[in-house]
């Protein structure tokens, strides 16, 4: 049976937070998977308002949401209001049945009211983080990351971070290759790391140097090489110390952390789209050895390259991309 995703509307829900799950889960993408896609249900009270302009018309109620495999709670109309008891009860019951629960922006207040975040880290829009922490002191509210994944419960920041969260769920269910194809159709970045900061200060190009984005692109095109921080700094024409500062501001990670995350992403793509050996993939990704690849892969994804390939194989060898630039927008 297809995986059922239920989107839980509440009265006055902002329209922006509905757009990402509707576009990603509610549009048939079976041409990308070769099998099936999600069954998408919008669950709502009767005549619930969407922002100030529309009224929801759907045959599905919160009772239908209880039986879903994944429940997504978008932003509430007003985070200062107590979430509707019917919604909280339905979320709690869906979780009890084993559903994966995810929230966008102030939807975290609903999950918190259901008691599913007690003793856990949680994300929400940074503007609402203090209110969530004050109302639920048993939760470790982190205003920095785009999203936090506990496996059974996920929370995210607001607006565009909802797209990141939904693509992250597709990546978990169908693999990086399919998620990247969906992102490409949405003209969205295929993956922003969950621990990337919500608000990143703009970085002016260092005086007398190339644009910093050019250095990121250059690094992506040379991932197979044993790049060093010194080489990156030299390409950007800045000091190593300045490079570190620019990397943290632009990507939310230090240079080597960013490089390793891009190498893992490259390995995911190769595992899904080629039949290269693990040793070959380690070389193309810049890990050097299969041992290093397996270590970084497990640290990042909690699984092995072999297990990942078995789960998300998308086809046989598509050619050797060793000298090709990254195909994903960054």
PDB file of C-alpha atoms in Angstrom:
ATOM      1  CA  UNK A   1       0.000   0.000   0.000  1.00  0.00           C
ATOM      2  CA  UNK A   2       1.261   3.533  -0.765  1.00  0.00           C
ATOM      3  CA  UNK A   3       2.545   5.566   2.158  1.00  0.00           C
ATOM      4  CA  UNK A   4      -0.270   7.838   3.388  1.00  0.00           C
ATOM      5  CA  UNK A   5       0.669  11.427   4.239  1.00  0.00           C
ATOM      6  CA  UNK A   6      -1.943  13.470   6.093  1.00  0.00           C
ATOM      7  CA  UNK A   7      -1.751  17.259   6.266  1.00  0.00           C
ATOM      8  CA  UNK A   8      -3.529  18.570   9.355  1.00  0.00           C
ATOM      9  CA  UNK A   9      -5.220  21.914   8.828  1.00  0.00           C
ATOM     10  CA  UNK A  10      -6.342  24.153  11.653  1.00  0.00           C
ATOM     11  CA  UNK A  11      -8.533  27.239  11.375  1.00  0.00           C
ATOM     12  CA  UNK A  12      -6.643  30.207   9.923  1.00  0.00           C
ATOM     13  CA  UNK A  13      -3.585  28.195   8.858  1.00  0.00           C
ATOM     14  CA  UNK A  14      -1.131  30.309   6.787  1.00  0.00           C
ATOM     15  CA  UNK A  15      -1.158  29.383   3.111  1.00  0.00           C
ATOM     16  CA  UNK A  16       2.625  29.402   2.634  1.00  0.00           C
ATOM     17  CA  UNK A  17       3.173  26.522   5.042  1.00  0.00           C
ATOM     18  CA  UNK A  18       0.578  24.462   3.147  1.00  0.00           C
ATOM     19  CA  UNK A  19       2.287  24.926  -0.199  1.00  0.00           C
ATOM     20  CA  UNK A  20       5.357  22.735   0.377  1.00  0.00           C
ATOM     21  CA  UNK A  21       3.602  19.536   1.536  1.00  0.00           C
ATOM     22  CA  UNK A  22       0.869  19.937  -1.105  1.00  0.00           C
ATOM     23  CA  UNK A  23       3.389  20.395  -3.923  1.00  0.00           C
ATOM     24  CA  UNK A  24       5.766  17.674  -2.753  1.00  0.00           C
ATOM     25  CA  UNK A  25       3.465  14.951  -1.430  1.00  0.00           C
ATOM     26  CA  UNK A  26       0.221  15.870  -3.201  1.00  0.00           C
ATOM     27  CA  UNK A  27       1.599  15.801  -6.761  1.00  0.00           C
ATOM     28  CA  UNK A  28       2.039  12.371  -8.324  1.00  0.00           C
ATOM     29  CA  UNK A  29       5.769  11.727  -8.790  1.00  0.00           C
ATOM     30  CA  UNK A  30       5.534   8.026  -9.604  1.00  0.00           C
ATOM     31  CA  UNK A  31       7.375   8.722 -12.866  1.00  0.00           C
ATOM     32  CA  UNK A  32      10.440   9.382 -10.730  1.00  0.00           C
ATOM     33  CA  UNK A  33      10.158   6.286  -8.551  1.00  0.00           C
ATOM     34  CA  UNK A  34       9.001   3.809 -11.172  1.00  0.00           C
ATOM     35  CA  UNK A  35       6.566   2.384  -8.610  1.00  0.00           C
ATOM     36  CA  UNK A  36       4.207   4.461  -6.516  1.00  0.00           C
ATOM     37  CA  UNK A  37       4.016   7.804  -4.769  1.00  0.00           C
ATOM     38  CA  UNK A  38       2.405   8.984  -1.559  1.00  0.00           C
ATOM     39  CA  UNK A  39      -1.335   8.989  -0.972  1.00  0.00           C
ATOM     40  CA  UNK A  40      -1.994  12.544   0.192  1.00  0.00           C
ATOM     41  CA  UNK A  41      -4.909  13.572   2.395  1.00  0.00           C
ATOM     42  CA  UNK A  42      -5.730  17.071   3.613  1.00  0.00           C
ATOM     43  CA  UNK A  43      -7.499  16.654   6.962  1.00  0.00           C
ATOM     44  CA  UNK A  44      -9.472  19.557   8.323  1.00  0.00           C
ATOM     45  CA  UNK A  45     -12.394  20.620  10.491  1.00  0.00           C
ATOM     46  CA  UNK A  46     -15.467  21.641   8.541  1.00  0.00           C
ATOM     47  CA  UNK A  47     -15.014  24.957   6.688  1.00  0.00           C
ATOM     48  CA  UNK A  48     -11.636  25.765   8.205  1.00  0.00           C
ATOM     49  CA  UNK A  49     -10.221  29.061   6.982  1.00  0.00           C
ATOM     50  CA  UNK A  50      -6.897  29.260   5.118  1.00  0.00           C
ATOM     51  CA  UNK A  51      -5.389  32.639   5.874  1.00  0.00           C
ATOM     52  CA  UNK A  52      -8.029  35.285   5.192  1.00  0.00           C
ATOM     53  CA  UNK A  53      -8.954  34.318   1.645  1.00  0.00           C
ATOM     54  CA  UNK A  54      -9.979  30.665   1.312  1.00  0.00           C
ATOM     55  CA  UNK A  55     -12.044  27.956   2.978  1.00  0.00           C
ATOM     56  CA  UNK A  56     -10.897  24.355   3.067  1.00  0.00           C
ATOM     57  CA  UNK A  57     -13.012  21.807   1.198  1.00  0.00           C
ATOM     58  CA  UNK A  58     -11.868  18.251   1.861  1.00  0.00           C
ATOM     59  CA  UNK A  59     -13.603  14.956   2.644  1.00  0.00           C
ATOM     60  CA  UNK A  60     -10.978  14.062   5.247  1.00  0.00           C
ATOM     61  CA  UNK A  61     -11.167  14.868   8.942  1.00  0.00           C
ATOM     62  CA  UNK A  62      -8.802  14.447  11.887  1.00  0.00           C
ATOM     63  CA  UNK A  63     -10.134  10.895  12.268  1.00  0.00           C
ATOM     64  CA  UNK A  64      -8.649  10.046   8.859  1.00  0.00           C
ATOM     65  CA  UNK A  65      -5.357  11.544   9.986  1.00  0.00           C
ATOM     66  CA  UNK A  66      -5.072   9.049  12.838  1.00  0.00           C
ATOM     67  CA  UNK A  67      -4.628   6.173  10.369  1.00  0.00           C
ATOM     68  CA  UNK A  68      -1.910   7.919   8.287  1.00  0.00           C
ATOM     69  CA  UNK A  69       1.711   6.836   8.065  1.00  0.00           C
ATOM     70  CA  UNK A  70       3.034  10.396   8.223  1.00  0.00           C
ATOM     71  CA  UNK A  71       1.246  13.382   9.748  1.00  0.00           C
ATOM     72  CA  UNK A  72       2.372  16.917   8.915  1.00  0.00           C
ATOM     73  CA  UNK A  73       1.212  19.843  11.026  1.00  0.00           C
ATOM     74  CA  UNK A  74       1.857  23.207   9.355  1.00  0.00           C
ATOM     75  CA  UNK A  75       1.962  26.518  11.161  1.00  0.00           C
ATOM     76  CA  UNK A  76      -0.841  27.541  13.488  1.00  0.00           C
ATOM     77  CA  UNK A  77      -2.729  30.771  12.855  1.00  0.00           C
ATOM     78  CA  UNK A  78      -1.644  32.169  16.192  1.00  0.00           C
ATOM     79  CA  UNK A  79       1.051  30.452  18.238  1.00  0.00           C
ATOM     80  CA  UNK A  80      -0.169  32.276  21.354  1.00  0.00           C
ATOM     81  CA  UNK A  81      -3.458  30.369  21.193  1.00  0.00           C
ATOM     82  CA  UNK A  82      -3.856  26.929  22.711  1.00  0.00           C
ATOM     83  CA  UNK A  83      -3.946  24.330  19.890  1.00  0.00           C
ATOM     84  CA  UNK A  84      -7.362  22.842  19.191  1.00  0.00           C
ATOM     85  CA  UNK A  85      -7.905  19.842  21.523  1.00  0.00           C
ATOM     86  CA  UNK A  86      -9.282  17.721  18.680  1.00  0.00           C
ATOM     87  CA  UNK A  87      -6.103  18.219  16.700  1.00  0.00           C
ATOM     88  CA  UNK A  88      -3.840  17.527  19.682  1.00  0.00           C
ATOM     89  CA  UNK A  89      -5.749  14.353  20.533  1.00  0.00           C
ATOM     90  CA  UNK A  90      -5.579  13.138  16.920  1.00  0.00           C
ATOM     91  CA  UNK A  91      -1.835  13.766  16.717  1.00  0.00           C
ATOM     92  CA  UNK A  92      -1.277  11.922  19.980  1.00  0.00           C
ATOM     93  CA  UNK A  93      -3.364   8.960  18.782  1.00  0.00           C
ATOM     94  CA  UNK A  94      -1.603   8.881  15.385  1.00  0.00           C
ATOM     95  CA  UNK A  95       1.750   8.770  17.158  1.00  0.00           C
ATOM     96  CA  UNK A  96       0.530   5.995  19.425  1.00  0.00           C
ATOM     97  CA  UNK A  97      -0.360   3.975  16.329  1.00  0.00           C
ATOM     98  CA  UNK A  98       3.175   4.466  14.999  1.00  0.00           C
ATOM     99  CA  UNK A  99       2.780   7.403  12.599  1.00  0.00           C
ATOM    100  CA  UNK A 100       5.715   9.668  11.825  1.00  0.00           C
ATOM    101  CA  UNK A 101       4.835  13.173  13.048  1.00  0.00           C
ATOM    102  CA  UNK A 102       6.347  16.308  11.489  1.00  0.00           C
ATOM    103  CA  UNK A 103       5.695  19.994  12.049  1.00  0.00           C
ATOM    104  CA  UNK A 104       6.426  23.157  10.109  1.00  0.00           C
ATOM    105  CA  UNK A 105       7.006  26.406  11.990  1.00  0.00           C
ATOM    106  CA  UNK A 106       4.516  26.817  14.871  1.00  0.00           C
ATOM    107  CA  UNK A 107       3.071  23.385  14.201  1.00  0.00           C
ATOM    108  CA  UNK A 108       5.619  22.404  16.856  1.00  0.00           C
ATOM    109  CA  UNK A 109       3.234  23.862  19.460  1.00  0.00           C
ATOM    110  CA  UNK A 110       0.719  21.147  18.542  1.00  0.00           C
ATOM    111  CA  UNK A 111       3.285  18.361  18.825  1.00  0.00           C
ATOM    112  CA  UNK A 112       4.465  19.814  22.121  1.00  0.00           C
ATOM    113  CA  UNK A 113       0.909  19.930  23.469  1.00  0.00           C
ATOM    114  CA  UNK A 114       0.572  16.251  22.543  1.00  0.00           C
ATOM    115  CA  UNK A 115       3.582  15.501  24.765  1.00  0.00           C
ATOM    116  CA  UNK A 116       5.690  14.081  21.927  1.00  0.00           C
ATOM    117  CA  UNK A 117       8.612  16.473  22.412  1.00  0.00           C
ATOM    118  CA  UNK A 118       9.166  16.103  26.146  1.00  0.00           C
ATOM    119  CA  UNK A 119      12.885  15.754  26.883  1.00  0.00           C
ATOM    120  CA  UNK A 120      13.779  16.316  23.224  1.00  0.00           C
ATOM    121  CA  UNK A 121      15.281  19.068  21.104  1.00  0.00           C
ATOM    122  CA  UNK A 122      12.780  20.852  18.916  1.00  0.00           C
ATOM    123  CA  UNK A 123      12.912  23.472  16.196  1.00  0.00           C
ATOM    124  CA  UNK A 124      10.440  26.179  15.269  1.00  0.00           C
ATOM    125  CA  UNK A 125      10.659  29.605  13.671  1.00  0.00           C
ATOM    126  CA  UNK A 126      13.228  31.569  15.651  1.00  0.00           C
ATOM    127  CA  UNK A 127      10.652  34.301  16.368  1.00  0.00           C
ATOM    128  CA  UNK A 128       8.440  31.798  18.224  1.00  0.00           C
ATOM    129  CA  UNK A 129      11.208  29.810  19.922  1.00  0.00           C
ATOM    130  CA  UNK A 130      11.073  31.791  23.212  1.00  0.00           C
ATOM    131  CA  UNK A 131       7.303  31.287  23.488  1.00  0.00           C
ATOM    132  CA  UNK A 132       7.598  27.551  22.847  1.00  0.00           C
ATOM    133  CA  UNK A 133      10.349  27.243  25.458  1.00  0.00           C
ATOM    134  CA  UNK A 134       8.349  29.218  28.018  1.00  0.00           C
ATOM    135  CA  UNK A 135       5.154  27.235  27.474  1.00  0.00           C
ATOM    136  CA  UNK A 136       6.929  23.863  27.443  1.00  0.00           C
ATOM    137  CA  UNK A 137      10.023  24.028  29.695  1.00  0.00           C
ATOM    138  CA  UNK A 138      10.454  20.252  29.404  1.00  0.00           C
ATOM    139  CA  UNK A 139      11.463  20.726  25.743  1.00  0.00           C
ATOM    140  CA  UNK A 140      14.945  21.795  24.628  1.00  0.00           C
ATOM    141  CA  UNK A 141      13.981  24.446  22.095  1.00  0.00           C
ATOM    142  CA  UNK A 142      16.743  25.203  19.612  1.00  0.00           C
ATOM    143  CA  UNK A 143      16.086  28.343  17.514  1.00  0.00           C
ATOM    144  CA  UNK A 144      19.057  27.745  15.197  1.00  0.00           C
ATOM    145  CA  UNK A 145      18.547  24.679  12.936  1.00  0.00           C
ATOM    146  CA  UNK A 146      16.315  24.434   9.884  1.00  0.00           C
ATOM    147  CA  UNK A 147      14.905  21.129  11.107  1.00  0.00           C
ATOM    148  CA  UNK A 148      15.498  18.403  13.701  1.00  0.00           C
ATOM    149  CA  UNK A 149      14.827  14.728  12.996  1.00  0.00           C
ATOM    150  CA  UNK A 150      14.264  12.261  15.847  1.00  0.00           C
ATOM    151  CA  UNK A 151      13.049   9.563  13.479  1.00  0.00           C
ATOM    152  CA  UNK A 152       9.473   9.377  14.729  1.00  0.00           C
ATOM    153  CA  UNK A 153       9.083  13.108  15.349  1.00  0.00           C
ATOM    154  CA  UNK A 154      10.461  15.948  13.236  1.00  0.00           C
ATOM    155  CA  UNK A 155      10.213  19.698  13.713  1.00  0.00           C
ATOM    156  CA  UNK A 156      11.281  22.526  11.438  1.00  0.00           C
ATOM    157  CA  UNK A 157      11.566  26.268  11.217  1.00  0.00           C
ATOM    158  CA  UNK A 158       9.072  28.262   9.181  1.00  0.00           C
ATOM    159  CA  UNK A 159       8.492  29.232   5.561  1.00  0.00           C
ATOM    160  CA  UNK A 160      11.146  27.799   3.209  1.00  0.00           C
ATOM    161  CA  UNK A 161      12.434  25.441   5.917  1.00  0.00           C
ATOM    162  CA  UNK A 162       9.182  23.552   5.396  1.00  0.00           C
ATOM    163  CA  UNK A 163      10.391  22.707   1.892  1.00  0.00           C
ATOM    164  CA  UNK A 164      13.675  21.453   3.357  1.00  0.00           C
ATOM    165  CA  UNK A 165      11.799  19.240   5.821  1.00  0.00           C
ATOM    166  CA  UNK A 166       9.498  17.770   3.165  1.00  0.00           C
ATOM    167  CA  UNK A 167      12.406  17.024   0.815  1.00  0.00           C
ATOM    168  CA  UNK A 168      14.214  15.431   3.758  1.00  0.00           C
ATOM    169  CA  UNK A 169      11.249  13.092   4.253  1.00  0.00           C
ATOM    170  CA  UNK A 170      11.241  12.178   0.554  1.00  0.00           C
ATOM    171  CA  UNK A 171      14.974  11.515   0.782  1.00  0.00           C
ATOM    172  CA  UNK A 172      14.396   9.128   3.693  1.00  0.00           C
ATOM    173  CA  UNK A 173      11.579   7.319   1.888  1.00  0.00           C
ATOM    174  CA  UNK A 174      12.783   7.241  -1.727  1.00  0.00           C
ATOM    175  CA  UNK A 175      16.471   8.195  -1.606  1.00  0.00           C
ATOM    176  CA  UNK A 176      18.562  11.218  -2.536  1.00  0.00           C
ATOM    177  CA  UNK A 177      18.199  10.768  -6.298  1.00  0.00           C
ATOM    178  CA  UNK A 178      14.401  11.033  -6.246  1.00  0.00           C
ATOM    179  CA  UNK A 179      14.455  13.878  -3.711  1.00  0.00           C
ATOM    180  CA  UNK A 180      16.899  15.797  -5.895  1.00  0.00           C
ATOM    181  CA  UNK A 181      14.633  15.323  -8.928  1.00  0.00           C
ATOM    182  CA  UNK A 182      11.654  16.646  -6.974  1.00  0.00           C
ATOM    183  CA  UNK A 183      13.711  19.638  -5.827  1.00  0.00           C
ATOM    184  CA  UNK A 184      14.790  20.326  -9.393  1.00  0.00           C
ATOM    185  CA  UNK A 185      11.159  20.429 -10.503  1.00  0.00           C
ATOM    186  CA  UNK A 186      10.417  22.873  -7.697  1.00  0.00           C
ATOM    187  CA  UNK A 187      13.527  24.905  -8.597  1.00  0.00           C
ATOM    188  CA  UNK A 188      14.629  24.469  -4.984  1.00  0.00           C
ATOM    189  CA  UNK A 189      17.961  23.488  -3.417  1.00  0.00           C
ATOM    190  CA  UNK A 190      17.967  19.677  -3.212  1.00  0.00           C
ATOM    191  CA  UNK A 191      19.321  19.577   0.307  1.00  0.00           C
ATOM    192  CA  UNK A 192      20.056  22.082   3.007  1.00  0.00           C
ATOM    193  CA  UNK A 193      21.460  20.396   6.079  1.00  0.00           C
ATOM    194  CA  UNK A 194      19.105  20.344   9.042  1.00  0.00           C
ATOM    195  CA  UNK A 195      21.705  21.900  11.307  1.00  0.00           C
ATOM    196  CA  UNK A 196      22.174  24.876   8.999  1.00  0.00           C
ATOM    197  CA  UNK A 197      21.208  28.053  10.787  1.00  0.00           C
ATOM    198  CA  UNK A 198      17.806  29.619  10.093  1.00  0.00           C
ATOM    199  CA  UNK A 199      19.239  33.090   9.739  1.00  0.00           C
ATOM    200  CA  UNK A 200      22.581  33.448   8.012  1.00  0.00           C
ATOM    201  CA  UNK A 201      24.145  36.879   7.659  1.00  0.00           C
ATOM    202  CA  UNK A 202      24.869  37.900   4.072  1.00  0.00           C
ATOM    203  CA  UNK A 203      28.553  37.549   3.224  1.00  0.00           C
ATOM    204  CA  UNK A 204      30.095  40.292   1.097  1.00  0.00           C
ATOM    205  CA  UNK A 205      32.764  39.168  -1.336  1.00  0.00           C
ATOM    206  CA  UNK A 206      36.201  39.672   0.257  1.00  0.00           C
ATOM    207  CA  UNK A 207      37.910  42.733  -1.154  1.00  0.00           C
ATOM    208  CA  UNK A 208      40.151  41.894  -4.086  1.00  0.00           C
ATOM    209  CA  UNK A 209      38.902  38.290  -4.304  1.00  0.00           C
ATOM    210  CA  UNK A 210      36.543  36.147  -6.326  1.00  0.00           C
ATOM    211  CA  UNK A 211      32.983  35.743  -5.143  1.00  0.00           C
ATOM    212  CA  UNK A 212      32.821  33.215  -2.309  1.00  0.00           C
ATOM    213  CA  UNK A 213      30.186  31.253  -4.178  1.00  0.00           C
ATOM    214  CA  UNK A 214      32.738  30.585  -6.906  1.00  0.00           C
ATOM    215  CA  UNK A 215      34.945  28.856  -4.344  1.00  0.00           C
ATOM    216  CA  UNK A 216      32.052  26.648  -3.226  1.00  0.00           C
ATOM    217  CA  UNK A 217      31.377  25.668  -6.832  1.00  0.00           C
ATOM    218  CA  UNK A 218      35.081  25.049  -7.458  1.00  0.00           C
ATOM    219  CA  UNK A 219      35.209  22.774  -4.426  1.00  0.00           C
ATOM    220  CA  UNK A 220      32.186  20.798  -5.669  1.00  0.00           C
ATOM    221  CA  UNK A 221      33.922  20.290  -9.017  1.00  0.00           C
ATOM    222  CA  UNK A 222      37.063  19.014  -7.280  1.00  0.00           C
ATOM    223  CA  UNK A 223      35.561  16.789  -4.585  1.00  0.00           C
ATOM    224  CA  UNK A 224      37.566  13.796  -5.820  1.00  0.00           C
ATOM    225  CA  UNK A 225      40.768  15.586  -4.865  1.00  0.00           C
ATOM    226  CA  UNK A 226      42.285  15.756  -1.380  1.00  0.00           C
ATOM    227  CA  UNK A 227      41.248  19.354  -0.835  1.00  0.00           C
ATOM    228  CA  UNK A 228      42.623  21.223   2.148  1.00  0.00           C
ATOM    229  CA  UNK A 229      41.371  24.284   3.945  1.00  0.00           C
ATOM    230  CA  UNK A 230      44.497  26.069   2.764  1.00  0.00           C
ATOM    231  CA  UNK A 231      43.613  25.334  -0.869  1.00  0.00           C
ATOM    232  CA  UNK A 232      40.097  26.664  -0.378  1.00  0.00           C
ATOM    233  CA  UNK A 233      41.455  29.812   1.232  1.00  0.00           C
ATOM    234  CA  UNK A 234      43.912  30.252  -1.608  1.00  0.00           C
ATOM    235  CA  UNK A 235      41.145  29.918  -4.196  1.00  0.00           C
ATOM    236  CA  UNK A 236      38.988  32.460  -2.324  1.00  0.00           C
ATOM    237  CA  UNK A 237      42.051  34.713  -1.874  1.00  0.00           C
ATOM    238  CA  UNK A 238      41.478  35.068   1.839  1.00  0.00           C
ATOM    239  CA  UNK A 239      43.223  33.891   4.974  1.00  0.00           C
ATOM    240  CA  UNK A 240      42.289  30.564   6.547  1.00  0.00           C
ATOM    241  CA  UNK A 241      40.742  32.414   9.468  1.00  0.00           C
ATOM    242  CA  UNK A 242      38.613  34.560   7.153  1.00  0.00           C
ATOM    243  CA  UNK A 243      37.604  31.469   5.191  1.00  0.00           C
ATOM    244  CA  UNK A 244      36.315  29.794   8.354  1.00  0.00           C
ATOM    245  CA  UNK A 245      34.230  32.858   9.155  1.00  0.00           C
ATOM    246  CA  UNK A 246      32.745  33.024   5.658  1.00  0.00           C
ATOM    247  CA  UNK A 247      31.956  29.300   5.630  1.00  0.00           C
ATOM    248  CA  UNK A 248      30.085  29.436   8.931  1.00  0.00           C
ATOM    249  CA  UNK A 249      28.102  32.477   7.821  1.00  0.00           C
ATOM    250  CA  UNK A 250      27.277  31.115   4.379  1.00  0.00           C
ATOM    251  CA  UNK A 251      26.750  27.396   5.052  1.00  0.00           C
ATOM    252  CA  UNK A 252      26.380  27.070   8.825  1.00  0.00           C
ATOM    253  CA  UNK A 253      29.356  24.670   8.894  1.00  0.00           C
ATOM    254  CA  UNK A 254      33.130  24.809   9.007  1.00  0.00           C
ATOM    255  CA  UNK A 255      35.027  24.119   5.757  1.00  0.00           C
ATOM    256  CA  UNK A 256      35.908  20.477   6.443  1.00  0.00           C
ATOM    257  CA  UNK A 257      32.418  19.741   7.796  1.00  0.00           C
ATOM    258  CA  UNK A 258      30.918  21.179   4.633  1.00  0.00           C
ATOM    259  CA  UNK A 259      33.327  19.246   2.409  1.00  0.00           C
ATOM    260  CA  UNK A 260      32.508  15.971   4.150  1.00  0.00           C
ATOM    261  CA  UNK A 261      28.757  16.569   3.857  1.00  0.00           C
ATOM    262  CA  UNK A 262      29.126  17.249   0.119  1.00  0.00           C
ATOM    263  CA  UNK A 263      31.226  14.101  -0.275  1.00  0.00           C
ATOM    264  CA  UNK A 264      28.605  12.009   1.483  1.00  0.00           C
ATOM    265  CA  UNK A 265      25.969  13.527  -0.793  1.00  0.00           C
ATOM    266  CA  UNK A 266      28.072  12.663  -3.849  1.00  0.00           C
ATOM    267  CA  UNK A 267      28.430   9.113  -2.541  1.00  0.00           C
ATOM    268  CA  UNK A 268      24.649   8.847  -2.126  1.00  0.00           C
ATOM    269  CA  UNK A 269      24.123   9.899  -5.729  1.00  0.00           C
ATOM    270  CA  UNK A 270      26.689   7.417  -7.032  1.00  0.00           C
ATOM    271  CA  UNK A 271      25.319   4.574  -4.928  1.00  0.00           C
ATOM    272  CA  UNK A 272      21.850   5.172  -6.325  1.00  0.00           C
ATOM    273  CA  UNK A 273      22.701   5.788  -9.980  1.00  0.00           C
ATOM    274  CA  UNK A 274      25.768   3.619 -10.724  1.00  0.00           C
ATOM    275  CA  UNK A 275      27.067   0.127 -10.047  1.00  0.00           C
ATOM    276  CA  UNK A 276      30.546   1.378  -9.146  1.00  0.00           C
ATOM    277  CA  UNK A 277      32.358  -0.448  -6.381  1.00  0.00           C
ATOM    278  CA  UNK A 278      32.535   1.117  -2.937  1.00  0.00           C
ATOM    279  CA  UNK A 279      36.264   1.693  -3.491  1.00  0.00           C
ATOM    280  CA  UNK A 280      35.560   3.573  -6.740  1.00  0.00           C
ATOM    281  CA  UNK A 281      32.881   5.686  -5.091  1.00  0.00           C
ATOM    282  CA  UNK A 282      35.247   6.465  -2.215  1.00  0.00           C
ATOM    283  CA  UNK A 283      37.791   7.730  -4.744  1.00  0.00           C
ATOM    284  CA  UNK A 284      35.274   9.790  -6.743  1.00  0.00           C
ATOM    285  CA  UNK A 285      33.926  11.331  -3.556  1.00  0.00           C
ATOM    286  CA  UNK A 286      37.321  12.323  -2.261  1.00  0.00           C
ATOM    287  CA  UNK A 287      37.308   9.974   0.736  1.00  0.00           C
ATOM    288  CA  UNK A 288      40.408   8.169  -0.494  1.00  0.00           C
ATOM    289  CA  UNK A 289      39.575   4.786   0.998  1.00  0.00           C
ATOM    290  CA  UNK A 290      36.434   2.716   1.452  1.00  0.00           C
ATOM    291  CA  UNK A 291      37.112   2.677   5.190  1.00  0.00           C
ATOM    292  CA  UNK A 292      36.931   6.483   5.332  1.00  0.00           C
ATOM    293  CA  UNK A 293      33.784   6.488   3.188  1.00  0.00           C
ATOM    294  CA  UNK A 294      32.049   3.976   5.435  1.00  0.00           C
ATOM    295  CA  UNK A 295      32.971   5.920   8.565  1.00  0.00           C
ATOM    296  CA  UNK A 296      31.716   9.281   7.276  1.00  0.00           C
ATOM    297  CA  UNK A 297      28.651   7.699   5.672  1.00  0.00           C
ATOM    298  CA  UNK A 298      27.632   6.039   8.919  1.00  0.00           C
ATOM    299  CA  UNK A 299      28.264   9.204  10.933  1.00  0.00           C
ATOM    300  CA  UNK A 300      26.071  11.232   8.576  1.00  0.00           C
ATOM    301  CA  UNK A 301      23.272   8.770   7.766  1.00  0.00           C
ATOM    302  CA  UNK A 302      23.449   6.044  10.405  1.00  0.00           C
ATOM    303  CA  UNK A 303      23.816   3.265   7.833  1.00  0.00           C
ATOM    304  CA  UNK A 304      26.426   1.684   5.557  1.00  0.00           C
ATOM    305  CA  UNK A 305      26.957   2.410   1.855  1.00  0.00           C
ATOM    306  CA  UNK A 306      26.041  -1.199   1.002  1.00  0.00           C
ATOM    307  CA  UNK A 307      22.767  -1.041   2.948  1.00  0.00           C
ATOM    308  CA  UNK A 308      21.955   2.348   1.433  1.00  0.00           C
ATOM    309  CA  UNK A 309      22.520   1.007  -2.083  1.00  0.00           C
ATOM    310  CA  UNK A 310      20.232  -1.963  -1.464  1.00  0.00           C
ATOM    311  CA  UNK A 311      17.498   0.364  -0.247  1.00  0.00           C
ATOM    312  CA  UNK A 312      17.769   3.114  -2.841  1.00  0.00           C
ATOM    313  CA  UNK A 313      19.202   1.572  -6.002  1.00  0.00           C
ATOM    314  CA  UNK A 314      17.864   3.562  -8.924  1.00  0.00           C
ATOM    315  CA  UNK A 315      19.572   1.776 -11.797  1.00  0.00           C
ATOM    316  CA  UNK A 316      22.825   0.495 -13.207  1.00  0.00           C
ATOM    317  CA  UNK A 317      25.909   2.389 -14.251  1.00  0.00           C
ATOM    318  CA  UNK A 318      25.155   5.705 -15.895  1.00  0.00           C
ATOM    319  CA  UNK A 319      28.737   6.454 -16.801  1.00  0.00           C
ATOM    320  CA  UNK A 320      31.720   7.760 -14.932  1.00  0.00           C
ATOM    321  CA  UNK A 321      30.983  11.225 -13.520  1.00  0.00           C
ATOM    322  CA  UNK A 322      34.477  11.631 -12.100  1.00  0.00           C
ATOM    323  CA  UNK A 323      35.228  14.749 -14.113  1.00  0.00           C
ATOM    324  CA  UNK A 324      31.712  16.135 -14.182  1.00  0.00           C
ATOM    325  CA  UNK A 325      30.659  19.101 -12.018  1.00  0.00           C
ATOM    326  CA  UNK A 326      27.982  18.537  -9.401  1.00  0.00           C
ATOM    327  CA  UNK A 327      24.550  18.382 -10.981  1.00  0.00           C
ATOM    328  CA  UNK A 328      22.751  19.855  -7.995  1.00  0.00           C
ATOM    329  CA  UNK A 329      22.263  23.571  -7.401  1.00  0.00           C
ATOM    330  CA  UNK A 330      23.827  24.730  -4.154  1.00  0.00           C
TER     331      UNK A 330
END
